Structures are given as structure tokens and as C-alpha cells.
Amino acid sequence: MPTLNVPRRLLAALALNALIALSAHGEETFANVAISERQARDIAWSAGLVHIEEIVRSDDRWEVAGRTAEDDEMSLDIDIRNGRILD
């Protein structure tokens, strides 16, 4: 196994440290991403709502209530991180 001289070892260690720091920052940044109220409305309309009566951000979800084209009441919980409709 080849050995690295001291400056190369230091350079390799610094490069590895930078990679670890950048990947941790990327995860933190992604965790803070949230869909907007407008995006939540678009998702609700795609799911069948034609009239939105109420939309509220509650912790990690958008709670959307409204009516379908048949005038039936409908409520949805939408994951704020990825826009997935929750059960």
C-alpha cells in the first residue's frame, strides 16, 4: 500500500472534511424546504377540489378543506416537505 507524504495526507484530510461538511449542509438545507400555500392549493385542485374554503399550515402539513365538483365536502392533509397527500 503506497504511503502519502505529510502535505498530501493533510490535503486529503482537508478534502474529506470539506465533503463531509458540504453533505451535512445539504441535508440541513433540504430539511428546511417546504411547499408554499400556492403549491398546496394546486395539489388540492389536482386531487379534485374545485372550491377551497380553508387552508391552514399546521406543523408539518397543510390542512385543506373545500368542495368537489359534485358539491361534496372534502378535506386533505398535504405533507409540507414534499407535497404528498397524507392518509
XYZ file of C-alpha atoms in Angstrom:
87
model
C 0.000 0.000 0.000
C 1.530 3.337 -1.005
C 2.147 5.888 1.691
C 1.362 9.553 1.298
C 3.758 12.218 2.374
C 2.609 14.686 5.052
C 1.383 17.509 2.739
C -0.667 15.042 0.680
C -2.137 13.482 3.814
C -3.129 16.918 5.047
C -4.655 17.803 1.687
C -6.587 14.514 1.582
C -7.857 15.051 5.137
C -8.979 18.601 4.331
C -10.771 17.448 1.178
C -12.582 14.705 3.084
C -13.545 17.152 5.819
C -14.959 19.569 3.225
C -17.028 16.799 1.629
C -18.498 15.797 4.967
C -19.312 19.405 5.856
C -20.972 20.045 2.487
C -23.083 16.900 2.654
C -24.290 17.779 6.152
C -25.197 21.280 4.982
C -27.101 19.826 2.019
C -29.213 17.623 4.263
C -29.960 20.536 6.574
C -30.966 22.764 3.660
C -33.223 20.083 2.177
C -34.895 19.513 5.544
C -35.961 23.176 5.622
C -37.671 23.089 2.211
C -41.431 23.494 2.400
C -44.093 23.710 -0.275
C -45.908 27.032 -0.464
C -49.586 27.658 0.151
C -49.991 28.161 -3.589
C -48.442 24.746 -4.290
C -50.724 23.173 -1.667
C -53.743 24.739 -3.420
C -52.584 23.348 -6.771
C -52.220 19.880 -5.234
C -55.707 20.118 -3.705
C -57.198 21.149 -7.061
C -55.416 18.225 -8.719
C -56.958 15.921 -6.111
C -60.491 17.013 -7.022
C -61.294 20.159 -5.068
C -62.898 22.918 -7.142
C -63.522 25.344 -4.271
C -61.153 25.760 -1.341
C -62.880 27.039 1.778
C -59.943 26.876 4.179
C -56.226 26.221 4.053
C -54.121 26.196 7.212
C -50.473 25.376 7.835
C -50.200 23.082 10.838
C -46.671 21.950 11.786
C -45.558 19.574 9.017
C -48.684 19.711 6.861
C -51.147 21.880 5.019
C -54.748 21.181 6.046
C -57.061 21.959 3.138
C -60.866 21.887 3.225
C -63.207 22.531 0.335
C -65.759 21.123 -2.073
C -65.667 18.871 -5.117
C -67.483 19.493 -8.416
C -70.379 17.444 -7.011
C -70.535 19.858 -4.022
C -69.278 17.174 -1.624
C -67.126 18.301 1.296
C -63.524 17.151 1.115
C -60.512 17.682 3.344
C -56.879 16.857 2.664
C -53.677 16.846 4.659
C -50.661 17.609 2.479
C -47.090 16.950 3.630
C -45.349 20.319 3.740
C -41.942 18.872 2.797
C -42.852 17.019 -0.388
C -46.483 17.736 -1.309
C -47.644 14.165 -0.773
C -51.298 13.767 0.225
C -51.373 12.056 3.615
C -53.891 9.377 4.595
